[in-house]
């Protein structure tokens, strides 16, 4: 594929770039009035996710409206549990709910290792359409949830601040947890490979709930499965974003992935020292900073860019952009990255 703008791929591969590339987690979503307009016509979130033409439309919105250097396919991490036979509902105010939670050996046995051609074709179809529509303007990022983060939702049955039911399984039935994690991992590997075949130029693994684990539990229940995923994906650069896993940065440096995502609690210089010089880092402005005045956003973004340095950095927020963020403030963040000139000394 010949791209008009492949800054993000070059940065992910560790090559020098004219400027730092930028995109935002949750860039396709409720910050954009154009997204809300599409959403209002529909029965719900799942209709948007499961209709390739619509998913394609909202995936593309941030390129035209915000000028980002990559798109992320509009979908959700919860499509994987669904493909395995554990369906979810997206309730308007409450978020995701799983009517049938996974808690016993029988529950785990009932789950299938999904075939992406059969159970996730709506995602690969949306990717193909989007890549065709993009016509080389910017690369498309595919994604999946990390196995541990998906275990959280499947066992708990909904979002939670503590995921104590999920963690209870790790402490009381570790063998069962490992069986579940392995089934999720096998599905995820097949799914991510199908995304690459459909045209995803890079992939991100979201371990959104990494931060609730102790370092020891993270080593046992999350990292080995992320490692399997990274080892299986050989054709495109992979980013691992483990929110809250400040304690695992050195171990993440040893994963066979190209990029490590940082959240806003992670100090940039300390992260670079822990991760070493080889990998690309992504992040990490506090999403709440976008509530500040434009001048403050500019200054903070420039400080962040200086701290990361000119190479091996993909600018992003430290987590997804919040839905009540003013799109004009988002544009200030993106424009600041795109016009910043590093002093290469
Ligand atoms: O109707 C709506 O607009 C609902 C809000 C919404 C959106 C826009 C949900 C429900 N999912 C999404 C899309 C989405 N989800 C994307 C693609 C859009 C983009 O990034 O531009 C992606 C990458 C995700 C990934 C996702 N879903 C994660 C991992 C990233 C993260 O934020 O940590 C997680 C944890 C989810 C679960 C989920 N989906 C939706 C909600 C409200 C939640 C969180 C539930 C909770 O609080 O636990």
mmCIF file of C-alpha atoms and ligand atoms in Angstrom:
data_model
loop_
_atom_site.group_PDB
_atom_site.id
_atom_site.type_symbol
_atom_site.label_atom_id
_atom_site.label_comp_id
_atom_site.label_asym_id
_atom_site.label_seq_id
_atom_site.Cartn_x
_atom_site.Cartn_y
_atom_site.Cartn_z
ATOM 1 C CA UNK A 1 0.000 0.000 0.000
ATOM 2 C CA UNK A 2 1.262 3.470 -0.948
ATOM 3 C CA UNK A 3 0.293 6.048 1.645
ATOM 4 C CA UNK A 4 0.163 9.818 1.188
ATOM 5 C CA UNK A 5 0.865 10.025 4.914
ATOM 6 C CA UNK A 6 2.626 7.102 6.594
ATOM 7 C CA UNK A 7 4.234 9.068 9.448
ATOM 8 C CA UNK A 8 2.675 6.832 12.083
ATOM 9 C CA UNK A 9 3.983 3.629 10.473
ATOM 10 C CA UNK A 10 7.465 5.058 10.191
ATOM 11 C CA UNK A 11 7.389 6.270 13.803
ATOM 12 C CA UNK A 12 6.163 2.846 14.930
ATOM 13 C CA UNK A 13 9.015 1.172 13.073
ATOM 14 C CA UNK A 14 11.449 3.516 14.836
ATOM 15 C CA UNK A 15 12.419 5.474 11.723
ATOM 16 C CA UNK A 16 13.078 9.218 11.736
ATOM 17 C CA UNK A 17 10.076 11.359 10.764
ATOM 18 C CA UNK A 18 9.710 15.002 9.665
ATOM 19 C CA UNK A 19 7.300 15.533 12.559
ATOM 20 C CA UNK A 20 5.565 13.556 15.284
ATOM 21 C CA UNK A 21 2.404 11.732 14.144
ATOM 22 C CA UNK A 22 -0.793 12.148 16.178
ATOM 23 C CA UNK A 23 -4.105 10.359 16.727
ATOM 24 C CA UNK A 24 -6.409 9.957 19.735
ATOM 25 C CA UNK A 25 -7.923 6.971 21.453
ATOM 26 C CA UNK A 26 -11.741 7.272 21.113
ATOM 27 C CA UNK A 27 -11.349 9.848 18.350
ATOM 28 C CA UNK A 28 -14.346 8.347 16.518
ATOM 29 C CA UNK A 29 -17.120 8.918 18.974
ATOM 30 C CA UNK A 30 -19.246 11.250 20.950
ATOM 31 C CA UNK A 31 -16.913 14.269 20.843
ATOM 32 C CA UNK A 32 -18.010 14.756 17.237
ATOM 33 C CA UNK A 33 -21.498 16.152 16.516
ATOM 34 C CA UNK A 34 -21.250 14.316 13.188
ATOM 35 C CA UNK A 35 -20.897 11.011 15.101
ATOM 36 C CA UNK A 36 -23.857 11.821 17.343
ATOM 37 C CA UNK A 37 -25.947 12.615 14.264
ATOM 38 C CA UNK A 38 -25.278 9.140 12.799
ATOM 39 C CA UNK A 39 -25.872 7.503 16.186
ATOM 40 C CA UNK A 40 -29.251 9.230 16.706
ATOM 41 C CA UNK A 41 -30.687 7.658 13.561
ATOM 42 C CA UNK A 42 -29.968 4.152 14.865
ATOM 43 C CA UNK A 43 -31.456 1.669 17.298
ATOM 44 C CA UNK A 44 -28.255 1.684 19.318
ATOM 45 C CA UNK A 45 -24.509 1.309 19.537
ATOM 46 C CA UNK A 46 -24.490 -2.279 18.291
ATOM 47 C CA UNK A 47 -26.231 -1.374 15.050
ATOM 48 C CA UNK A 48 -23.397 1.067 14.352
ATOM 49 C CA UNK A 49 -20.714 -1.506 15.201
ATOM 50 C CA UNK A 50 -22.373 -4.271 13.178
ATOM 51 C CA UNK A 51 -23.185 -2.298 10.005
ATOM 52 C CA UNK A 52 -19.940 -1.999 7.994
ATOM 53 C CA UNK A 53 -21.041 1.065 5.942
ATOM 54 C CA UNK A 54 -21.888 2.990 9.116
ATOM 55 C CA UNK A 55 -18.795 1.869 11.023
ATOM 56 C CA UNK A 56 -16.756 2.983 8.001
ATOM 57 C CA UNK A 57 -18.462 6.382 7.929
ATOM 58 C CA UNK A 58 -17.726 7.207 11.579
ATOM 59 C CA UNK A 59 -14.203 5.769 11.387
ATOM 60 C CA UNK A 60 -13.396 8.284 8.648
ATOM 61 C CA UNK A 61 -14.897 11.333 10.372
ATOM 62 C CA UNK A 62 -11.771 12.245 12.407
ATOM 63 C CA UNK A 63 -9.507 12.362 9.316
ATOM 64 C CA UNK A 64 -11.638 15.008 7.640
ATOM 65 C CA UNK A 65 -12.786 16.839 10.769
ATOM 66 C CA UNK A 66 -9.706 16.682 12.995
ATOM 67 C CA UNK A 67 -6.786 15.990 10.654
ATOM 68 C CA UNK A 68 -5.391 12.980 12.528
ATOM 69 C CA UNK A 69 -2.550 10.889 11.067
ATOM 70 C CA UNK A 70 -4.376 7.539 11.441
ATOM 71 C CA UNK A 71 -7.867 6.151 11.888
ATOM 72 C CA UNK A 72 -8.889 3.411 14.310
ATOM 73 C CA UNK A 73 -11.630 1.107 13.104
ATOM 74 C CA UNK A 74 -14.916 1.891 14.832
ATOM 75 C CA UNK A 75 -15.767 -1.190 16.841
ATOM 76 C CA UNK A 76 -15.456 -2.327 20.454
ATOM 77 C CA UNK A 77 -13.320 -4.722 22.440
ATOM 78 C CA UNK A 78 -16.538 -6.510 23.457
ATOM 79 C CA UNK A 79 -17.151 -7.971 19.997
ATOM 80 C CA UNK A 80 -14.682 -10.741 20.912
ATOM 81 C CA UNK A 81 -16.632 -12.124 23.917
ATOM 82 C CA UNK A 82 -19.736 -11.921 21.747
ATOM 83 C CA UNK A 83 -18.077 -13.938 18.966
ATOM 84 C CA UNK A 84 -17.126 -16.530 21.597
ATOM 85 C CA UNK A 85 -20.776 -16.910 22.597
ATOM 86 C CA UNK A 86 -20.972 -14.419 25.451
ATOM 87 C CA UNK A 87 -23.228 -11.652 24.121
ATOM 88 C CA UNK A 88 -23.343 -8.099 25.462
ATOM 89 C CA UNK A 89 -25.922 -5.345 25.536
ATOM 90 C CA UNK A 90 -24.907 -1.692 25.382
ATOM 91 C CA UNK A 91 -27.216 0.200 27.703
ATOM 92 C CA UNK A 92 -27.455 3.920 26.997
ATOM 93 C CA UNK A 93 -26.422 5.276 30.390
ATOM 94 C CA UNK A 94 -24.929 2.218 32.053
ATOM 95 C CA UNK A 95 -22.543 0.942 29.395
ATOM 96 C CA UNK A 96 -22.003 -2.738 28.577
ATOM 97 C CA UNK A 97 -23.949 -5.518 30.295
ATOM 98 C CA UNK A 98 -23.459 -9.275 29.820
ATOM 99 C CA UNK A 99 -26.672 -11.205 30.512
ATOM 100 C CA UNK A 100 -24.754 -14.490 30.848
ATOM 101 C CA UNK A 101 -21.593 -14.068 32.880
ATOM 102 C CA UNK A 102 -18.699 -16.546 32.773
ATOM 103 C CA UNK A 103 -17.973 -17.880 36.255
ATOM 104 C CA UNK A 104 -17.883 -21.703 36.250
ATOM 105 C CA UNK A 105 -16.059 -24.477 34.410
ATOM 106 C CA UNK A 106 -19.275 -25.187 32.478
ATOM 107 C CA UNK A 107 -19.456 -21.519 31.428
ATOM 108 C CA UNK A 108 -15.874 -21.594 30.140
ATOM 109 C CA UNK A 109 -16.446 -24.945 28.386
ATOM 110 C CA UNK A 110 -19.428 -23.497 26.551
ATOM 111 C CA UNK A 111 -17.381 -20.704 24.987
ATOM 112 C CA UNK A 112 -15.995 -21.306 21.532
ATOM 113 C CA UNK A 113 -12.732 -20.167 20.009
ATOM 114 C CA UNK A 114 -14.357 -17.962 17.402
ATOM 115 C CA UNK A 115 -13.651 -18.092 13.694
ATOM 116 C CA UNK A 116 -13.342 -14.444 12.575
ATOM 117 C CA UNK A 117 -14.633 -15.264 9.058
ATOM 118 C CA UNK A 118 -17.802 -16.624 10.586
ATOM 119 C CA UNK A 119 -18.379 -14.532 13.712
ATOM 120 C CA UNK A 120 -16.579 -11.232 13.140
ATOM 121 C CA UNK A 121 -17.026 -10.681 9.415
ATOM 122 C CA UNK A 122 -18.805 -7.382 10.089
ATOM 123 C CA UNK A 123 -15.524 -5.979 11.474
ATOM 124 C CA UNK A 124 -13.282 -7.226 8.665
ATOM 125 C CA UNK A 125 -15.871 -5.979 6.156
ATOM 126 C CA UNK A 126 -15.833 -2.527 7.812
ATOM 127 C CA UNK A 127 -12.019 -2.515 7.643
ATOM 128 C CA UNK A 128 -12.016 -3.396 3.939
ATOM 129 C CA UNK A 129 -14.540 -0.655 3.157
ATOM 130 C CA UNK A 130 -12.649 1.923 5.209
ATOM 131 C CA UNK A 131 -9.282 1.102 3.634
ATOM 132 C CA UNK A 132 -10.877 1.434 0.205
ATOM 133 C CA UNK A 133 -12.429 4.811 1.124
ATOM 134 C CA UNK A 134 -9.197 6.072 2.685
ATOM 135 C CA UNK A 135 -7.422 5.377 -0.568
ATOM 136 C CA UNK A 136 -4.005 5.728 1.075
ATOM 137 C CA UNK A 137 -4.626 9.020 2.898
ATOM 138 C CA UNK A 138 -3.582 7.587 6.307
ATOM 139 C CA UNK A 139 -3.122 4.081 7.748
ATOM 140 C CA UNK A 140 -5.880 2.224 9.585
ATOM 141 C CA UNK A 141 -5.305 0.872 13.092
ATOM 142 C CA UNK A 142 -7.021 -2.385 14.080
ATOM 143 C CA UNK A 143 -7.432 -3.360 17.719
ATOM 144 C CA UNK A 144 -8.537 -5.853 20.345
ATOM 145 C CA UNK A 145 -8.847 -5.936 24.100
ATOM 146 C CA UNK A 146 -6.117 -7.708 26.045
ATOM 147 C CA UNK A 147 -7.282 -11.131 27.290
ATOM 148 C CA UNK A 148 -7.223 -10.020 30.940
ATOM 149 C CA UNK A 149 -9.374 -6.929 30.251
ATOM 150 C CA UNK A 150 -11.905 -9.081 28.398
ATOM 151 C CA UNK A 151 -11.931 -11.596 31.263
ATOM 152 C CA UNK A 152 -12.861 -8.669 33.518
ATOM 153 C CA UNK A 153 -16.028 -7.873 31.557
ATOM 154 C CA UNK A 154 -17.001 -11.504 30.908
ATOM 155 C CA UNK A 155 -16.778 -12.556 34.574
ATOM 156 C CA UNK A 156 -18.025 -9.334 36.178
ATOM 157 C CA UNK A 157 -20.843 -8.897 33.650
ATOM 158 C CA UNK A 158 -20.540 -5.114 33.464
ATOM 159 C CA UNK A 159 -18.125 -2.247 33.990
ATOM 160 C CA UNK A 160 -16.768 -1.813 37.510
ATOM 161 C CA UNK A 161 -14.279 0.323 39.421
ATOM 162 C CA UNK A 162 -12.672 -2.662 41.159
ATOM 163 C CA UNK A 163 -13.613 -5.732 39.090
ATOM 164 C CA UNK A 164 -13.553 -7.637 42.367
ATOM 165 C CA UNK A 165 -15.556 -10.561 40.942
ATOM 166 C CA UNK A 166 -13.039 -10.904 38.125
ATOM 167 C CA UNK A 167 -10.122 -10.727 40.553
ATOM 168 C CA UNK A 168 -11.816 -13.264 42.820
ATOM 169 C CA UNK A 169 -11.540 -15.811 39.993
ATOM 170 C CA UNK A 170 -7.794 -15.181 39.737
ATOM 171 C CA UNK A 171 -7.334 -15.886 43.456
ATOM 172 C CA UNK A 172 -9.810 -18.720 43.941
ATOM 173 C CA UNK A 173 -9.785 -20.530 40.588
ATOM 174 C CA UNK A 174 -6.536 -19.667 38.820
ATOM 175 C CA UNK A 175 -6.652 -22.748 36.563
ATOM 176 C CA UNK A 176 -10.107 -21.796 35.320
ATOM 177 C CA UNK A 177 -8.948 -18.215 34.753
ATOM 178 C CA UNK A 178 -6.039 -19.513 32.666
ATOM 179 C CA UNK A 179 -8.380 -21.671 30.561
ATOM 180 C CA UNK A 180 -10.588 -18.662 29.896
ATOM 181 C CA UNK A 181 -7.610 -16.425 29.110
ATOM 182 C CA UNK A 182 -6.258 -18.987 26.647
ATOM 183 C CA UNK A 183 -9.579 -19.249 24.798
ATOM 184 C CA UNK A 184 -9.771 -15.462 24.556
ATOM 185 C CA UNK A 185 -6.143 -15.336 23.361
ATOM 186 C CA UNK A 186 -6.709 -17.937 20.636
ATOM 187 C CA UNK A 187 -9.747 -16.024 19.389
ATOM 188 C CA UNK A 188 -7.903 -12.699 19.548
ATOM 189 C CA UNK A 189 -4.932 -13.947 17.531
ATOM 190 C CA UNK A 190 -7.187 -15.233 14.737
ATOM 191 C CA UNK A 191 -9.210 -12.013 14.886
ATOM 192 C CA UNK A 192 -6.190 -9.688 14.681
ATOM 193 C CA UNK A 193 -4.723 -11.692 11.803
ATOM 194 C CA UNK A 194 -8.045 -11.314 9.978
ATOM 195 C CA UNK A 195 -7.913 -7.546 10.603
ATOM 196 C CA UNK A 196 -4.437 -7.398 9.041
ATOM 197 C CA UNK A 197 -5.644 -9.423 6.055
ATOM 198 C CA UNK A 198 -8.522 -6.987 5.638
ATOM 199 C CA UNK A 199 -6.091 -4.049 5.533
ATOM 200 C CA UNK A 200 -5.216 -2.918 9.083
ATOM 201 C CA UNK A 201 -1.702 -1.445 8.863
ATOM 202 C CA UNK A 202 -1.024 -1.565 12.592
ATOM 203 C CA UNK A 203 -2.697 -3.005 15.690
ATOM 204 C CA UNK A 204 -3.273 -1.903 19.263
ATOM 205 C CA UNK A 205 -3.983 -4.164 22.233
ATOM 206 C CA UNK A 206 -5.952 -2.360 24.972
ATOM 207 C CA UNK A 207 -5.316 -3.636 28.495
ATOM 208 C CA UNK A 208 -7.607 -1.037 30.014
ATOM 209 C CA UNK A 209 -7.826 -2.704 33.442
ATOM 210 C CA UNK A 210 -4.158 -3.689 33.856
ATOM 211 C CA UNK A 211 -3.888 -1.203 36.726
ATOM 212 C CA UNK A 212 -6.131 -3.182 39.087
ATOM 213 C CA UNK A 213 -3.650 -6.063 39.268
ATOM 214 C CA UNK A 214 -0.627 -6.415 41.503
ATOM 215 C CA UNK A 215 2.697 -6.652 39.647
ATOM 216 C CA UNK A 216 2.815 -10.381 40.436
ATOM 217 C CA UNK A 217 -0.723 -11.032 39.164
ATOM 218 C CA UNK A 218 -0.014 -8.976 36.074
ATOM 219 C CA UNK A 219 3.009 -11.160 35.344
ATOM 220 C CA UNK A 220 0.913 -14.339 35.707
ATOM 221 C CA UNK A 221 -2.489 -13.419 34.277
ATOM 222 C CA UNK A 222 -1.900 -10.741 31.667
ATOM 223 C CA UNK A 223 1.605 -10.477 30.233
ATOM 224 C CA UNK A 224 1.961 -14.092 29.008
ATOM 225 C CA UNK A 225 -1.208 -13.761 26.916
ATOM 226 C CA UNK A 226 -0.215 -10.382 25.483
ATOM 227 C CA UNK A 227 3.124 -11.985 24.659
ATOM 228 C CA UNK A 228 1.411 -14.793 22.722
ATOM 229 C CA UNK A 229 -0.503 -12.180 20.717
ATOM 230 C CA UNK A 230 2.632 -10.140 19.954
ATOM 231 C CA UNK A 231 4.514 -13.282 18.923
ATOM 232 C CA UNK A 232 1.725 -14.337 16.568
ATOM 233 C CA UNK A 233 1.485 -10.983 14.756
ATOM 234 C CA UNK A 234 4.529 -10.678 12.548
ATOM 235 C CA UNK A 235 3.346 -8.562 9.609
ATOM 236 C CA UNK A 236 2.433 -5.194 11.168
ATOM 237 C CA UNK A 237 3.624 -3.103 14.142
ATOM 238 C CA UNK A 238 1.774 -3.759 17.402
ATOM 239 C CA UNK A 239 1.149 -1.246 20.212
ATOM 240 C CA UNK A 240 0.479 -2.476 23.744
ATOM 241 C CA UNK A 241 -1.440 -0.005 25.900
ATOM 242 C CA UNK A 242 -1.753 -1.261 29.463
ATOM 243 C CA UNK A 243 -3.457 1.467 31.446
ATOM 244 C CA UNK A 244 -2.158 1.784 34.983
ATOM 245 C CA UNK A 245 0.606 -0.812 34.521
ATOM 246 C CA UNK A 246 3.409 1.560 35.512
ATOM 247 C CA UNK A 247 4.908 -1.341 37.482
ATOM 248 C CA UNK A 248 5.302 -3.472 34.344
ATOM 249 C CA UNK A 249 7.063 -1.046 32.018
ATOM 250 C CA UNK A 250 10.333 -2.947 32.092
ATOM 251 C CA UNK A 251 8.613 -6.247 31.346
ATOM 252 C CA UNK A 252 6.630 -4.642 28.551
ATOM 253 C CA UNK A 253 9.926 -3.520 27.044
ATOM 254 C CA UNK A 254 10.753 -7.215 26.602
ATOM 255 C CA UNK A 255 7.554 -7.954 24.614
ATOM 256 C CA UNK A 256 7.961 -8.500 20.866
ATOM 257 C CA UNK A 257 5.883 -5.400 20.055
ATOM 258 C CA UNK A 258 6.992 -2.096 18.486
ATOM 259 C CA UNK A 259 5.181 0.504 20.613
ATOM 260 C CA UNK A 260 4.280 0.888 24.284
ATOM 261 C CA UNK A 261 1.354 3.191 25.121
ATOM 262 C CA UNK A 262 1.737 5.370 28.217
ATOM 263 C CA UNK A 263 -1.051 6.785 30.353
ATOM 264 C CA UNK A 264 -0.753 10.277 31.849
ATOM 265 C CA UNK A 265 0.418 9.007 35.242
ATOM 266 C CA UNK A 266 3.594 7.636 33.702
ATOM 267 C CA UNK A 267 6.527 10.018 33.700
ATOM 268 C CA UNK A 268 7.940 10.323 30.191
ATOM 269 C CA UNK A 269 11.684 10.362 31.000
ATOM 270 C CA UNK A 270 11.299 7.570 33.555
ATOM 271 C CA UNK A 271 9.322 5.494 31.029
ATOM 272 C CA UNK A 272 11.984 5.951 28.371
ATOM 273 C CA UNK A 273 14.654 4.890 30.873
ATOM 274 C CA UNK A 274 12.660 1.785 31.877
ATOM 275 C CA UNK A 275 11.670 0.801 28.329
ATOM 276 C CA UNK A 276 15.096 1.536 26.828
ATOM 277 C CA UNK A 277 15.921 3.215 23.519
ATOM 278 C CA UNK A 278 14.507 0.718 20.994
ATOM 279 C CA UNK A 279 10.741 0.898 21.245
ATOM 280 C CA UNK A 280 8.432 3.686 20.178
ATOM 281 C CA UNK A 281 6.371 5.296 22.948
ATOM 282 C CA UNK A 282 2.798 6.543 22.521
ATOM 283 C CA UNK A 283 0.889 9.075 24.586
ATOM 284 C CA UNK A 284 0.290 10.628 27.000
ATOM 285 C CA UNK A 285 -1.470 13.942 27.606
ATOM 286 C CA UNK A 286 -4.108 13.873 30.354
ATOM 287 C CA UNK A 287 -7.465 13.849 28.488
ATOM 288 C CA UNK A 288 -8.747 16.396 31.052
ATOM 289 C CA UNK A 289 -6.144 18.867 29.853
ATOM 290 C CA UNK A 290 -8.360 19.400 26.808
ATOM 291 C CA UNK A 291 -10.872 21.141 29.115
ATOM 292 C CA UNK A 292 -8.287 23.915 29.637
ATOM 293 C CA UNK A 293 -7.906 27.106 27.616
ATOM 294 C CA UNK A 294 -6.271 26.708 24.168
ATOM 295 C CA UNK A 295 -3.111 28.489 25.324
ATOM 296 C CA UNK A 296 -2.705 25.978 28.165
ATOM 297 C CA UNK A 297 -3.307 23.054 25.787
ATOM 298 C CA UNK A 298 -0.624 24.404 23.439
ATOM 299 C CA UNK A 299 1.968 24.814 26.170
ATOM 300 C CA UNK A 300 1.321 21.406 27.716
ATOM 301 C CA UNK A 301 1.398 19.681 24.323
ATOM 302 C CA UNK A 302 4.718 21.339 23.439
ATOM 303 C CA UNK A 303 6.179 20.318 26.803
ATOM 304 C CA UNK A 304 5.064 16.749 26.184
ATOM 305 C CA UNK A 305 6.628 16.726 22.697
ATOM 306 C CA UNK A 306 9.941 18.009 24.068
ATOM 307 C CA UNK A 307 9.930 15.397 26.808
ATOM 308 C CA UNK A 308 9.422 12.529 24.314
ATOM 309 C CA UNK A 309 11.911 13.943 21.832
ATOM 310 C CA UNK A 310 11.771 13.956 18.013
ATOM 311 C CA UNK A 311 11.906 10.223 17.268
ATOM 312 C CA UNK A 312 10.091 7.054 18.321
ATOM 313 C CA UNK A 313 7.039 8.919 19.566
ATOM 314 C CA UNK A 314 3.386 8.780 18.514
ATOM 315 C CA UNK A 315 1.447 11.647 20.114
ATOM 316 C CA UNK A 316 -1.826 10.680 21.792
ATOM 317 C CA UNK A 317 -3.734 11.204 25.006
ATOM 318 C CA UNK A 318 -3.044 9.034 28.033
ATOM 319 C CA UNK A 319 -6.477 7.376 27.574
ATOM 320 C CA UNK A 320 -9.558 7.945 25.424
ATOM 321 C CA UNK A 321 -10.832 11.485 24.860
ATOM 322 C CA UNK A 322 -13.830 12.272 27.090
ATOM 323 C CA UNK A 323 -17.167 12.705 25.286
ATOM 324 C CA UNK A 324 -17.795 16.226 26.635
ATOM 325 C CA UNK A 325 -14.539 17.630 25.209
ATOM 326 C CA UNK A 326 -14.885 20.625 22.894
ATOM 327 C CA UNK A 327 -13.833 19.477 19.370
ATOM 328 C CA UNK A 328 -12.119 22.851 18.872
ATOM 329 C CA UNK A 329 -9.849 22.086 21.827
ATOM 330 C CA UNK A 330 -9.085 18.696 20.296
ATOM 331 C CA UNK A 331 -8.068 20.517 17.120
ATOM 332 C CA UNK A 332 -5.718 22.754 19.123
ATOM 333 C CA UNK A 333 -3.988 19.635 20.472
ATOM 334 C CA UNK A 334 -3.675 18.071 17.011
ATOM 335 C CA UNK A 335 -2.556 21.279 15.288
ATOM 336 C CA UNK A 336 0.049 21.913 17.992
ATOM 337 C CA UNK A 337 1.595 18.487 17.354
ATOM 338 C CA UNK A 338 1.486 18.935 13.588
ATOM 339 C CA UNK A 339 3.179 22.353 13.593
ATOM 340 C CA UNK A 340 5.777 21.648 16.301
ATOM 341 C CA UNK A 341 9.379 21.731 15.169
ATOM 342 C CA UNK A 342 11.799 19.771 17.296
ATOM 343 C CA UNK A 343 15.140 21.357 17.998
ATOM 344 C CA UNK A 344 17.371 18.565 16.727
ATOM 345 C CA UNK A 345 20.416 20.401 18.085
HETATM 346 O O1 LIG B 1 -22.867 5.015 21.987
HETATM 347 C C1 LIG B 1 -21.709 5.268 22.192
HETATM 348 O O2 LIG B 1 -21.132 6.108 21.502
HETATM 349 C C2 LIG B 1 -21.062 4.485 23.315
HETATM 350 C C3 LIG B 1 -19.659 4.833 23.644
HETATM 351 C C4 LIG B 1 -18.668 3.847 23.022
HETATM 352 C C5 LIG B 1 -17.829 4.082 21.892
HETATM 353 C C6 LIG B 1 -17.739 5.330 21.074
HETATM 354 C C7 LIG B 1 -18.436 2.519 23.438
HETATM 355 C C8 LIG B 1 -19.117 1.808 24.529
HETATM 356 N N1 LIG B 1 -17.470 1.960 22.602
HETATM 357 C C9 LIG B 1 -17.081 2.874 21.663
HETATM 358 C C10 LIG B 1 -16.117 2.631 20.556
HETATM 359 C C11 LIG B 1 -14.788 2.096 20.879
HETATM 360 N N2 LIG B 1 -14.487 1.331 21.982
HETATM 361 C C12 LIG B 1 -13.616 2.200 20.092
HETATM 362 C C13 LIG B 1 -13.532 2.810 18.679
HETATM 363 C C14 LIG B 1 -13.580 4.283 18.619
HETATM 364 C C15 LIG B 1 -12.284 5.022 18.756
HETATM 365 O O3 LIG B 1 -11.422 4.670 19.577
HETATM 366 O O4 LIG B 1 -12.134 6.005 18.031
HETATM 367 C C16 LIG B 1 -12.580 1.554 20.774
HETATM 368 C C17 LIG B 1 -11.121 1.465 20.366
HETATM 369 C C18 LIG B 1 -13.148 1.008 21.947
HETATM 370 C C19 LIG B 1 -12.398 0.167 22.889
HETATM 371 C C20 LIG B 1 -12.964 -0.112 24.235
HETATM 372 N N3 LIG B 1 -14.257 -0.415 24.582
HETATM 373 C C21 LIG B 1 -12.183 -0.218 25.404
HETATM 374 C C22 LIG B 1 -10.682 -0.085 25.428
HETATM 375 C C23 LIG B 1 -10.241 1.334 25.417
HETATM 376 C C24 LIG B 1 -10.471 2.119 26.669
HETATM 377 O O5 LIG B 1 -11.191 3.108 26.596
HETATM 378 O O6 LIG B 1 -9.890 1.722 27.703
HETATM 379 C C25 LIG B 1 -13.031 -0.532 26.473
HETATM 380 C C26 LIG B 1 -12.654 -0.725 27.930
HETATM 381 C C27 LIG B 1 -14.350 -0.657 25.934
HETATM 382 C C28 LIG B 1 -15.579 -1.035 26.675
HETATM 383 C C29 LIG B 1 -16.646 -0.012 26.544
HETATM 384 N N4 LIG B 1 -17.348 0.220 25.383
HETATM 385 C C30 LIG B 1 -18.219 1.250 25.577
HETATM 386 C C31 LIG B 1 -18.092 1.694 26.920
HETATM 387 C C32 LIG B 1 -18.915 2.778 27.563
HETATM 388 C C33 LIG B 1 -17.079 0.918 27.503
HETATM 389 C C34 LIG B 1 -16.488 1.089 28.894
HETATM 390 C C35 LIG B 1 -17.314 0.453 29.941
HETATM 391 C C36 LIG B 1 -16.681 0.617 31.315
HETATM 392 O O7 LIG B 1 -16.772 1.724 31.865
HETATM 393 O O8 LIG B 1 -16.122 -0.351 31.809
#
